[in-house]
Each structure stands twice: as structure tokens, then as C-alpha cells.
């Protein structure tokens, strides 16, 4: 199979980690007889430096014309003082909107070899921790109307509105139910229906969609309770589906209980097969250019790309197994290093994973 992949290396450690993911993809291509054509495009701080814009039009064009997009990370102190819509992060919101990627999929799984990095007690994790957060990505407060006003008395007021339409809830709910069908067949819909109108609509629509999936166990849970339950009894969860802001916060919480930021991949999907795949961490300017970054989150994001955009299940399995093998053999980058293990650099970790794909 021939696939066109738009590659956004971005800023900070972005270029280093994406290079390792491409090495792994190249190996998969060789072993399984595929061709991956990469098309490098700019976004974030490097795009601002070169073109004055965090998301140049050309980037959107190339991404829309590709089968999928692989992204490192964007941002850095150099661009911190720019106004909101000119910052590197504006590129992220822009590309999600431009590609109509409404569903963000973030798995949080405890990897046995890294269980000592999990901050929860063993009595809590002994029942396992393997869940997916399905977050609505282009609606709610991050995309709603906003304003900052000053009244005649000099009182300054800022307002962000959280709005959802029924079709936006329906399409993300379907993503969650379909995903649950391929997993342990359980969906929790997270809302704040005791307070918010947008959550009451969310609840009404998710219940309607749930009727089409009688084989999937379905329940509602309030967002504050979810935050508690994630650290109290995470084993009860399989698929959690929620709106943008709640999902942003809960998915960071879920990621941290698995131990390391450098290990967690993500996928952003729309109606078709075009997706954007990226690690959940940022551009880590503190370690950029030092060959110290953990490339595993990006490599696992590439595996998600093969699974969700290209329907290459065995190829994705091969990458995930290679990562498990290398970790089980005791190799670690600095961020996940522990006593008795062998510390390796970013590029060495990539090489070790490549070698395990046979
Ligand atoms: P960060 O995730 O970049 O870093 C937090 C800490 O985790 C740092 O100590 C860093 O060294 C470490 N870390 C992160 N990824 C790592 C990896 N792969 N291997 C080893 N260590 C790793 O978060 P931050 O410092 O808050 O943000 C830095 C920049 O990244 C900011 O400009 C922020 O806006 C941006 N950011 C971008 C994205 C994105 O591109 N999707 C996401 C979050 C933050």
C-alpha cells in the first residue's frame, strides 16, 4: 500500500522524536511491503519564524491532500509573548478545525514494565488500568464566543461560552460506542448535567445514541466524580466520552496515573480516515536538541495511525509489541529511568524498537 503522510516536526524536541517515529515507520514499510511518502510541512514556532503565521495555508493544503498527519509538538519560550492567535498553539487549534477532527482519542494504559512509575498504590492498580478517553475536540468553550469588556465603573469581565449542538454530541458519542465495541464494551459519558444546559443536551443525545448499541454497557457520570474515580478505581472504566474542556483536564489526569508523559500517544479523527497523530506531551524545550527525549509516545502515535487511518492492524501490533519488548528488556530513556535499567538516548531507543520489528 502507498500512503502519503504529512509530517509536522514542530519545535523543541519535535524534530528528534518524529525522526525516530519515521525510522520505525520505514522499518514497517520494509517488512510489510508498504510505501510511506513523507511531506514535511511547517506549523508552530518554526512556521512563525519562516512565514509569520503559526499555521501557513500551504500546511493545511498538504495535510488535506494526505492520507494522514504525523505531528511532533509545537511551542517554546521564544514565542510566549505573542498574542493568543499568533502563538504556536494557535496552529494546533487551527489544524484540528481545518481538518474537521472532532474526536481526540487518548489511551491510558498501565504498562507492566513501568508499573513502578505509576503514582497510585498497588492495591488500586492491581485490577488493571486500561482505558480510553474520547474527547470532543472542536466544540465547547475552546471554540465558543468569547469577550472581555470593561463597564463604566472600570470592572473588567471576561466571558467564554460553552455551546454544543445535538449533531456534535451525536457524532462523538458514536465514535465512543464503536470504540467500546472493539474493547470491553463499556461507555461512561462524562458531563455536568446537574448544572450546565450544554451537559443536559449532551445527556439527552448520548442516551438516544446508546439505544442503538444495546450490546454496550452505558452509564452517565458527573465530571467531578470522574476526576475522583480515576484515582480511586480506574479499573471500572473502559471508554469515557466527554466534551472538550472536561476531556482536556481528565485526559491529562488519566495520562499521569500511567506514569510518564513521554509514553502516551493520541489520535484526532474526523468523519473519514484522515487523522492527526501526536504524542500528548509538549515540545519540552528544557531537553530539546540533546538527544534525551523519549520518542515512544510519538512511535506509538505512528502505530495508532496505522491502526485507525490505514487499517494496518498487524503492523500496528508489531510496533506496540516491539515497544513492550524493548521496555521488558530493561531499556529506558531518562524520563522513565529507574534503578537497574539501561539508560539510552532518544535515537538509541528508536534503533532498539526498529530492531524488534522483524
Ligand atoms: P512539556 O510536555 O513540553 O514538558 C513537561 C515536562 O515533561 C518537561 O520537563 C519535559 O522535559 C518533560 N517531557 C515532555 N515530553 C518528554 C519526552 N518525550 N521525553 C522526556 N521528557 C519529556 O510541557 P511544558 O513544558 O508545559 O510545555 C512546553 C511547550 O510545549 C510550551 O510552549 C507548550 O505550550 C507546548 N505544548 C505543546 C503541546 C503540543 O504541541 N501538542 C502540548 C503541550 C504543550
Tab-separated table of C-alpha atoms and ligand atoms in Angstrom:
chain	number	residue	atom	x	y	z
A	1	UNK	CA	0.000	0.000	0.000
A	2	UNK	CA	1.189	3.544	-0.760
A	3	UNK	CA	0.270	6.212	1.823
A	4	UNK	CA	1.016	9.935	1.873
A	5	UNK	CA	1.897	11.201	5.334
A	6	UNK	CA	2.122	14.940	6.073
A	7	UNK	CA	4.847	15.397	8.691
A	8	UNK	CA	4.843	18.355	11.089
A	9	UNK	CA	8.005	18.095	13.138
A	10	UNK	CA	7.340	21.345	15.008
A	11	UNK	CA	9.519	22.852	17.723
A	12	UNK	CA	11.729	21.795	20.634
A	13	UNK	CA	12.074	18.016	20.769
A	14	UNK	CA	9.554	17.677	17.884
A	15	UNK	CA	12.143	17.024	15.143
A	16	UNK	CA	14.036	14.451	17.273
A	17	UNK	CA	11.010	12.352	18.241
A	18	UNK	CA	9.398	12.483	14.799
A	19	UNK	CA	12.663	11.296	13.204
A	20	UNK	CA	12.534	8.188	15.415
A	21	UNK	CA	8.877	7.546	14.544
A	22	UNK	CA	9.743	7.806	10.836
A	23	UNK	CA	12.577	5.294	11.309
A	24	UNK	CA	10.043	2.879	12.803
A	25	UNK	CA	7.525	3.532	10.003
A	26	UNK	CA	10.256	2.940	7.410
A	27	UNK	CA	11.028	-0.394	9.028
A	28	UNK	CA	7.335	-1.356	8.986
A	29	UNK	CA	7.171	-0.337	5.311
A	30	UNK	CA	10.142	-2.571	4.504
A	31	UNK	CA	8.954	-5.608	6.467
A	32	UNK	CA	5.305	-5.453	5.331
A	33	UNK	CA	5.818	-4.151	1.773
A	34	UNK	CA	4.285	-0.670	2.038
A	35	UNK	CA	5.455	2.758	0.868
A	36	UNK	CA	5.104	5.766	3.121
A	37	UNK	CA	5.685	9.075	1.316
A	38	UNK	CA	6.515	11.877	3.739
A	39	UNK	CA	5.703	15.502	3.042
A	40	UNK	CA	7.320	17.899	5.512
A	41	UNK	CA	5.260	20.963	6.421
A	42	UNK	CA	5.629	23.778	8.932
A	43	UNK	CA	3.461	24.570	11.951
A	44	UNK	CA	4.053	26.308	15.286
A	45	UNK	CA	7.067	28.404	16.209
A	46	UNK	CA	9.190	27.325	13.240
A	47	UNK	CA	6.320	28.364	10.919
A	48	UNK	CA	6.071	31.753	12.654
A	49	UNK	CA	9.805	32.297	12.131
A	50	UNK	CA	9.626	31.362	8.479
A	51	UNK	CA	6.228	32.709	7.362
A	52	UNK	CA	4.895	34.921	10.178
A	53	UNK	CA	1.937	32.537	10.724
A	54	UNK	CA	1.631	29.568	13.119
A	55	UNK	CA	-0.397	27.646	10.522
A	56	UNK	CA	0.506	28.553	6.925
A	57	UNK	CA	-2.152	27.865	4.274
A	58	UNK	CA	0.259	25.557	2.452
A	59	UNK	CA	0.391	23.301	5.541
A	60	UNK	CA	-3.395	22.933	5.627
A	61	UNK	CA	-3.417	22.217	1.882
A	62	UNK	CA	-0.767	19.486	2.108
A	63	UNK	CA	-2.438	17.906	5.162
A	64	UNK	CA	-5.837	17.822	3.443
A	65	UNK	CA	-4.208	16.182	0.430
A	66	UNK	CA	-2.511	13.479	2.559
A	67	UNK	CA	-3.748	10.185	3.963
A	68	UNK	CA	-2.699	11.169	7.446
A	69	UNK	CA	-0.702	13.643	9.533
A	70	UNK	CA	2.114	12.916	11.985
A	71	UNK	CA	2.904	15.713	14.442
A	72	UNK	CA	5.730	16.160	16.969
A	73	UNK	CA	4.992	19.132	19.230
A	74	UNK	CA	4.907	22.909	18.965
A	75	UNK	CA	5.721	25.858	21.199
A	76	UNK	CA	8.578	27.305	23.187
A	77	UNK	CA	9.614	30.300	25.275
A	78	UNK	CA	10.758	32.245	22.216
A	79	UNK	CA	7.124	32.732	21.127
A	80	UNK	CA	5.499	33.047	24.607
A	81	UNK	CA	4.881	36.797	24.389
A	82	UNK	CA	2.975	36.747	21.084
A	83	UNK	CA	-0.802	37.419	21.174
A	84	UNK	CA	-3.027	34.307	21.506
A	85	UNK	CA	-3.940	33.930	17.833
A	86	UNK	CA	-0.296	34.293	16.755
A	87	UNK	CA	1.185	31.792	19.212
A	88	UNK	CA	2.407	28.354	18.066
A	89	UNK	CA	-0.514	26.679	19.914
A	90	UNK	CA	-2.962	28.563	17.662
A	91	UNK	CA	-1.631	26.299	14.908
A	92	UNK	CA	-2.846	23.249	16.839
A	93	UNK	CA	-6.404	24.537	17.248
A	94	UNK	CA	-6.349	25.716	13.634
A	95	UNK	CA	-5.265	22.416	12.113
A	96	UNK	CA	-7.838	20.434	14.145
A	97	UNK	CA	-10.565	22.784	12.914
A	98	UNK	CA	-9.311	22.863	9.298
A	99	UNK	CA	-9.191	19.059	9.076
A	100	UNK	CA	-12.542	18.808	10.946
A	101	UNK	CA	-11.011	16.476	13.513
A	102	UNK	CA	-13.733	16.335	16.139
A	103	UNK	CA	-12.645	13.286	18.121
A	104	UNK	CA	-9.500	13.013	20.200
A	105	UNK	CA	-8.611	9.501	21.289
A	106	UNK	CA	-6.234	9.084	24.182
A	107	UNK	CA	-5.483	5.686	25.589
A	108	UNK	CA	-4.215	5.433	29.165
A	109	UNK	CA	-2.794	2.033	29.909
A	110	UNK	CA	-0.514	0.843	32.646
A	111	UNK	CA	2.490	-0.848	31.036
A	112	UNK	CA	3.587	-3.662	33.398
A	113	UNK	CA	7.313	-2.948	32.848
A	114	UNK	CA	6.734	0.642	34.036
A	115	UNK	CA	4.371	-0.079	36.912
A	116	UNK	CA	6.820	1.438	39.404
A	117	UNK	CA	6.358	4.824	37.671
A	118	UNK	CA	2.608	4.794	38.455
A	119	UNK	CA	1.860	7.176	41.345
A	120	UNK	CA	-1.147	5.111	42.543
A	121	UNK	CA	-0.911	2.421	45.234
A	122	UNK	CA	-0.642	-1.159	44.051
A	123	UNK	CA	-3.932	-2.030	45.787
A	124	UNK	CA	-5.615	0.388	43.358
A	125	UNK	CA	-3.788	-0.664	40.180
A	126	UNK	CA	-3.801	-4.408	40.838
A	127	UNK	CA	-7.137	-4.634	38.971
A	128	UNK	CA	-5.563	-3.067	35.896
A	129	UNK	CA	-5.708	0.298	34.213
A	130	UNK	CA	-6.598	0.281	30.550
A	131	UNK	CA	-8.979	2.982	29.407
A	132	UNK	CA	-9.548	5.348	26.507
A	133	UNK	CA	-10.747	8.915	26.724
A	134	UNK	CA	-12.750	10.080	23.702
A	135	UNK	CA	-12.732	13.868	23.861
A	136	UNK	CA	-14.803	16.194	21.657
A	137	UNK	CA	-12.187	18.411	20.051
A	138	UNK	CA	-13.655	21.285	18.060
A	139	UNK	CA	-16.616	22.490	20.119
A	140	UNK	CA	-17.370	23.756	23.623
A	141	UNK	CA	-15.597	26.568	25.454
A	142	UNK	CA	-12.396	26.462	23.363
A	143	UNK	CA	-14.320	27.331	20.207
A	144	UNK	CA	-17.294	29.259	21.673
A	145	UNK	CA	-17.947	33.005	21.602
A	146	UNK	CA	-15.680	34.958	23.936
A	147	UNK	CA	-15.371	38.533	25.053
A	148	UNK	CA	-13.604	40.792	27.515
A	149	UNK	CA	-15.411	44.021	28.430
A	150	UNK	CA	-14.905	46.900	30.844
A	151	UNK	CA	-18.017	48.644	32.221
A	152	UNK	CA	-18.465	52.317	33.148
A	153	UNK	CA	-17.150	51.600	36.690
A	154	UNK	CA	-13.948	50.073	35.321
A	155	UNK	CA	-14.979	46.480	36.198
A	156	UNK	CA	-13.380	44.126	33.720
A	157	UNK	CA	-15.345	40.993	32.779
A	158	UNK	CA	-14.243	38.081	30.616
A	159	UNK	CA	-16.666	35.530	29.204
A	160	UNK	CA	-16.251	32.199	27.392
A	161	UNK	CA	-19.317	30.326	26.208
A	162	UNK	CA	-19.638	26.548	26.120
A	163	UNK	CA	-22.029	25.622	23.341
A	164	UNK	CA	-22.892	22.244	21.803
A	165	UNK	CA	-25.345	21.283	19.088
A	166	UNK	CA	-27.033	17.885	19.037
A	167	UNK	CA	-25.174	16.678	15.916
A	168	UNK	CA	-21.790	17.423	17.539
A	169	UNK	CA	-22.675	15.263	20.535
A	170	UNK	CA	-24.140	12.526	18.396
A	171	UNK	CA	-21.054	12.049	16.201
A	172	UNK	CA	-18.615	11.909	19.136
A	173	UNK	CA	-20.916	9.519	21.021
A	174	UNK	CA	-20.859	7.184	18.022
A	175	UNK	CA	-17.042	7.207	17.999
A	176	UNK	CA	-17.096	6.153	21.670
A	177	UNK	CA	-19.643	3.356	21.201
A	178	UNK	CA	-17.846	1.993	18.136
A	179	UNK	CA	-14.565	2.019	20.060
A	180	UNK	CA	-16.174	0.267	23.038
A	181	UNK	CA	-17.409	-2.477	20.726
A	182	UNK	CA	-13.772	-3.266	19.868
A	183	UNK	CA	-12.786	-3.225	23.557
A	184	UNK	CA	-14.574	-4.250	26.773
A	185	UNK	CA	-17.988	-2.866	25.643
A	186	UNK	CA	-18.453	-0.220	28.322
A	187	UNK	CA	-19.043	3.538	27.887
A	188	UNK	CA	-19.188	6.203	30.581
A	189	UNK	CA	-20.470	9.573	29.357
A	190	UNK	CA	-18.977	12.375	31.444
A	191	UNK	CA	-20.935	15.608	31.947
A	192	UNK	CA	-22.061	18.211	34.467
A	193	UNK	CA	-25.788	17.817	33.819
A	194	UNK	CA	-26.693	18.851	37.371
A	195	UNK	CA	-25.574	22.416	36.483
A	196	UNK	CA	-24.975	23.034	32.766
A	197	UNK	CA	-27.532	23.222	29.954
A	198	UNK	CA	-24.939	22.056	27.435
A	199	UNK	CA	-24.453	18.935	29.595
A	200	UNK	CA	-28.201	18.296	29.749
A	201	UNK	CA	-28.280	18.261	25.935
A	202	UNK	CA	-25.160	16.073	25.977
A	203	UNK	CA	-27.006	13.592	28.229
A	204	UNK	CA	-30.174	13.610	26.125
A	205	UNK	CA	-28.254	12.871	22.911
A	206	UNK	CA	-25.868	10.256	24.336
A	207	UNK	CA	-28.873	8.329	25.759
A	208	UNK	CA	-30.502	8.367	22.346
A	209	UNK	CA	-27.325	7.034	20.662
A	210	UNK	CA	-26.869	4.415	23.427
A	211	UNK	CA	-30.162	2.772	22.407
A	212	UNK	CA	-28.519	1.821	19.088
A	213	UNK	CA	-25.788	-0.049	20.969
A	214	UNK	CA	-27.654	-2.440	23.316
A	215	UNK	CA	-24.544	-4.655	23.489
A	216	UNK	CA	-22.554	-1.830	25.133
A	217	UNK	CA	-22.994	-1.131	28.853
A	218	UNK	CA	-23.706	2.590	29.236
A	219	UNK	CA	-23.764	5.000	32.167
A	220	UNK	CA	-23.526	8.710	32.941
A	221	UNK	CA	-21.040	10.091	35.407
A	222	UNK	CA	-20.501	13.671	36.594
A	223	UNK	CA	-17.133	15.176	35.723
A	224	UNK	CA	-16.152	15.901	39.354
A	225	UNK	CA	-16.904	12.314	40.334
A	226	UNK	CA	-14.896	11.091	37.301
A	227	UNK	CA	-11.851	13.034	38.483
A	228	UNK	CA	-12.113	11.247	41.847
A	229	UNK	CA	-12.872	7.808	40.437
A	230	UNK	CA	-9.854	7.942	38.108
A	231	UNK	CA	-7.524	7.857	41.094
A	232	UNK	CA	-9.801	5.751	43.326
A	233	UNK	CA	-10.903	2.937	40.999
A	234	UNK	CA	-9.670	3.397	37.405
A	235	UNK	CA	-10.292	-0.282	36.569
A	236	UNK	CA	-14.061	0.434	36.343
A	237	UNK	CA	-13.504	2.451	33.144
A	238	UNK	CA	-13.207	1.237	29.554
A	239	UNK	CA	-14.248	4.143	27.266
A	240	UNK	CA	-15.004	7.623	28.646
A	241	UNK	CA	-16.613	10.136	26.309
A	242	UNK	CA	-16.761	13.814	27.133
A	243	UNK	CA	-16.771	17.385	25.878
A	244	UNK	CA	-13.662	19.406	25.029
A	245	UNK	CA	-12.735	21.184	28.281
A	246	UNK	CA	-13.590	18.262	30.599
A	247	UNK	CA	-11.706	15.930	28.256
A	248	UNK	CA	-8.629	18.130	28.213
A	249	UNK	CA	-8.354	18.009	32.004
A	250	UNK	CA	-9.380	14.380	32.548
A	251	UNK	CA	-7.089	13.033	29.833
A	252	UNK	CA	-4.074	14.698	31.451
A	253	UNK	CA	-5.085	13.190	34.792
A	254	UNK	CA	-5.529	9.756	33.225
A	255	UNK	CA	-2.165	10.011	31.468
A	256	UNK	CA	-0.297	10.884	34.622
A	257	UNK	CA	-1.642	7.914	36.539
A	258	UNK	CA	0.016	5.672	33.979
A	259	UNK	CA	3.399	7.087	34.946
A	260	UNK	CA	5.025	9.073	32.188
A	261	UNK	CA	4.100	11.826	29.788
A	262	UNK	CA	6.676	10.547	27.292
A	263	UNK	CA	4.737	7.301	26.758
A	264	UNK	CA	1.235	8.421	25.774
A	265	UNK	CA	0.110	8.675	22.128
A	266	UNK	CA	-3.047	10.263	20.758
A	267	UNK	CA	-5.169	10.314	17.637
A	268	UNK	CA	-7.511	13.018	16.401
A	269	UNK	CA	-10.132	11.771	13.974
A	270	UNK	CA	-12.937	13.164	11.828
A	271	UNK	CA	-15.607	11.604	9.632
A	272	UNK	CA	-13.196	9.966	7.159
A	273	UNK	CA	-9.904	8.134	7.611
A	274	UNK	CA	-7.656	11.233	7.661
A	275	UNK	CA	-6.319	11.635	11.185
A	276	UNK	CA	-3.720	13.603	13.090
A	277	UNK	CA	-1.421	11.616	15.339
A	278	UNK	CA	0.739	13.159	18.042
A	279	UNK	CA	2.220	12.491	21.468
A	280	UNK	CA	0.297	14.147	24.303
A	281	UNK	CA	3.339	15.944	25.680
A	282	UNK	CA	4.651	19.345	24.590
A	283	UNK	CA	7.876	20.430	22.940
A	284	UNK	CA	9.981	20.025	26.128
A	285	UNK	CA	12.286	22.997	25.438
A	286	UNK	CA	14.357	22.095	28.536
A	287	UNK	CA	15.764	18.992	26.812
A	288	UNK	CA	15.461	19.969	23.143
A	289	UNK	CA	18.411	19.183	20.873
A	290	UNK	CA	20.104	16.950	23.465
A	291	UNK	CA	19.024	13.538	22.134
A	292	UNK	CA	17.427	12.842	25.547
A	293	UNK	CA	13.711	12.860	24.709
A	294	UNK	CA	11.583	9.759	24.960
A	295	UNK	CA	10.327	9.016	21.416
A	296	UNK	CA	7.907	6.242	22.486
A	297	UNK	CA	4.740	8.416	22.628
A	298	UNK	CA	5.383	9.513	19.041
A	299	UNK	CA	6.234	5.983	17.902
A	300	UNK	CA	3.003	4.704	19.498
A	301	UNK	CA	1.142	7.581	17.795
A	302	UNK	CA	2.505	6.269	14.479
A	303	UNK	CA	1.140	2.834	15.460
A	304	UNK	CA	-2.287	4.431	16.063
A	305	UNK	CA	-2.019	5.996	12.590
A	306	UNK	CA	-1.515	2.567	11.036
A	307	UNK	CA	-4.448	1.183	13.035
A	308	UNK	CA	-7.050	3.935	12.600
A	309	UNK	CA	-6.183	5.679	9.314
A	310	UNK	CA	-4.622	2.874	7.265
A	311	UNK	CA	-6.367	-0.172	8.787
A	312	UNK	CA	-2.970	-1.888	9.163
A	313	UNK	CA	-3.726	-3.867	12.315
A	314	UNK	CA	-0.831	-6.343	12.317
A	315	UNK	CA	1.657	-3.582	11.512
A	316	UNK	CA	0.365	-1.541	14.464
A	317	UNK	CA	0.551	-4.622	16.703
A	318	UNK	CA	4.162	-5.142	15.582
A	319	UNK	CA	5.156	-1.629	16.727
A	320	UNK	CA	3.358	-1.968	20.069
A	321	UNK	CA	4.946	-5.377	20.720
A	322	UNK	CA	8.391	-4.013	19.813
A	323	UNK	CA	7.963	-1.193	22.353
A	324	UNK	CA	6.883	-3.688	25.051
A	325	UNK	CA	9.867	-5.931	24.245
A	326	UNK	CA	12.416	-3.108	24.480
A	327	UNK	CA	10.947	-1.958	27.812
A	328	UNK	CA	10.823	-5.518	29.136
A	329	UNK	CA	14.486	-5.884	28.156
A	330	UNK	CA	15.204	-3.013	30.558
A	331	UNK	CA	15.975	-0.111	28.191
A	332	UNK	CA	14.816	3.340	29.321
A	333	UNK	CA	15.164	6.973	28.296
A	334	UNK	CA	15.994	9.397	31.119
A	335	UNK	CA	12.365	10.326	31.943
A	336	UNK	CA	11.411	6.704	32.762
A	337	UNK	CA	14.798	5.564	34.077
A	338	UNK	CA	14.875	3.504	37.279
A	339	UNK	CA	17.480	1.511	39.199
A	340	UNK	CA	18.992	-1.473	37.448
A	341	UNK	CA	17.822	-0.425	33.978
A	342	UNK	CA	19.927	0.649	30.991
A	343	UNK	CA	19.660	4.312	30.031
A	344	UNK	CA	19.596	5.067	26.306
A	345	UNK	CA	19.282	8.198	24.179
A	346	UNK	CA	16.329	9.184	22.006
A	347	UNK	CA	17.937	7.809	18.826
A	348	UNK	CA	19.135	4.627	20.548
A	349	UNK	CA	15.577	3.962	21.762
A	350	UNK	CA	14.359	4.373	18.176
A	351	UNK	CA	17.041	1.966	16.898
A	352	UNK	CA	16.158	-0.657	19.544
A	353	UNK	CA	12.458	-0.537	18.598
A	354	UNK	CA	13.303	-0.740	14.865
A	355	UNK	CA	15.391	-3.877	15.519
A	356	UNK	CA	12.435	-5.625	17.182
A	357	UNK	CA	10.218	-5.260	14.095
A	358	UNK	CA	11.078	-8.373	12.171
B	1	LIG	P1	6.051	19.578	28.081
B	1	LIG	O1	5.148	18.401	27.918
B	1	LIG	O2	6.763	20.058	26.884
B	1	LIG	O3	7.160	19.244	29.205
B	1	LIG	C1	6.827	18.963	30.570
B	1	LIG	C2	7.990	18.179	31.187
B	1	LIG	O4	7.991	16.842	30.677
B	1	LIG	C3	9.367	18.751	30.862
B	1	LIG	O5	10.214	18.595	31.976
B	1	LIG	C4	9.867	17.917	29.714
B	1	LIG	O6	11.280	17.814	29.632
B	1	LIG	C5	9.224	16.566	30.016
B	1	LIG	N1	8.918	15.840	28.781
B	1	LIG	C6	7.898	16.093	27.910
B	1	LIG	N2	7.945	15.238	26.890
B	1	LIG	C7	9.021	14.440	27.083
B	1	LIG	C8	9.604	13.379	26.360
B	1	LIG	N3	9.094	12.938	25.206
B	1	LIG	N4	10.699	12.806	26.852
B	1	LIG	C9	11.228	13.196	28.005
B	1	LIG	N5	10.746	14.202	28.761
B	1	LIG	C10	9.638	14.806	28.294
B	1	LIG	O7	5.160	20.734	28.730
B	1	LIG	P2	5.510	22.258	29.014
B	1	LIG	O8	6.925	22.369	29.492
B	1	LIG	O9	4.408	22.744	29.843
B	1	LIG	O10	5.390	22.962	27.599
B	1	LIG	C11	6.495	23.262	26.735
B	1	LIG	C12	5.957	23.858	25.444
B	1	LIG	O11	5.166	22.883	24.761
B	1	LIG	C13	5.053	25.068	25.661
B	1	LIG	O12	5.339	26.019	24.676
B	1	LIG	C14	3.645	24.478	25.485
B	1	LIG	O13	2.713	25.441	25.069
B	1	LIG	C15	3.901	23.449	24.419
B	1	LIG	N6	2.915	22.354	24.373
B	1	LIG	C16	2.664	21.858	23.136
B	1	LIG	C17	1.801	20.778	23.010
B	1	LIG	C18	1.575	20.206	21.650
B	1	LIG	O14	2.315	20.513	20.722
B	1	LIG	N7	0.583	19.352	21.469
B	1	LIG	C19	1.218	20.191	24.139
B	1	LIG	C20	1.534	20.714	25.398
B	1	LIG	C21	2.404	21.790	25.497
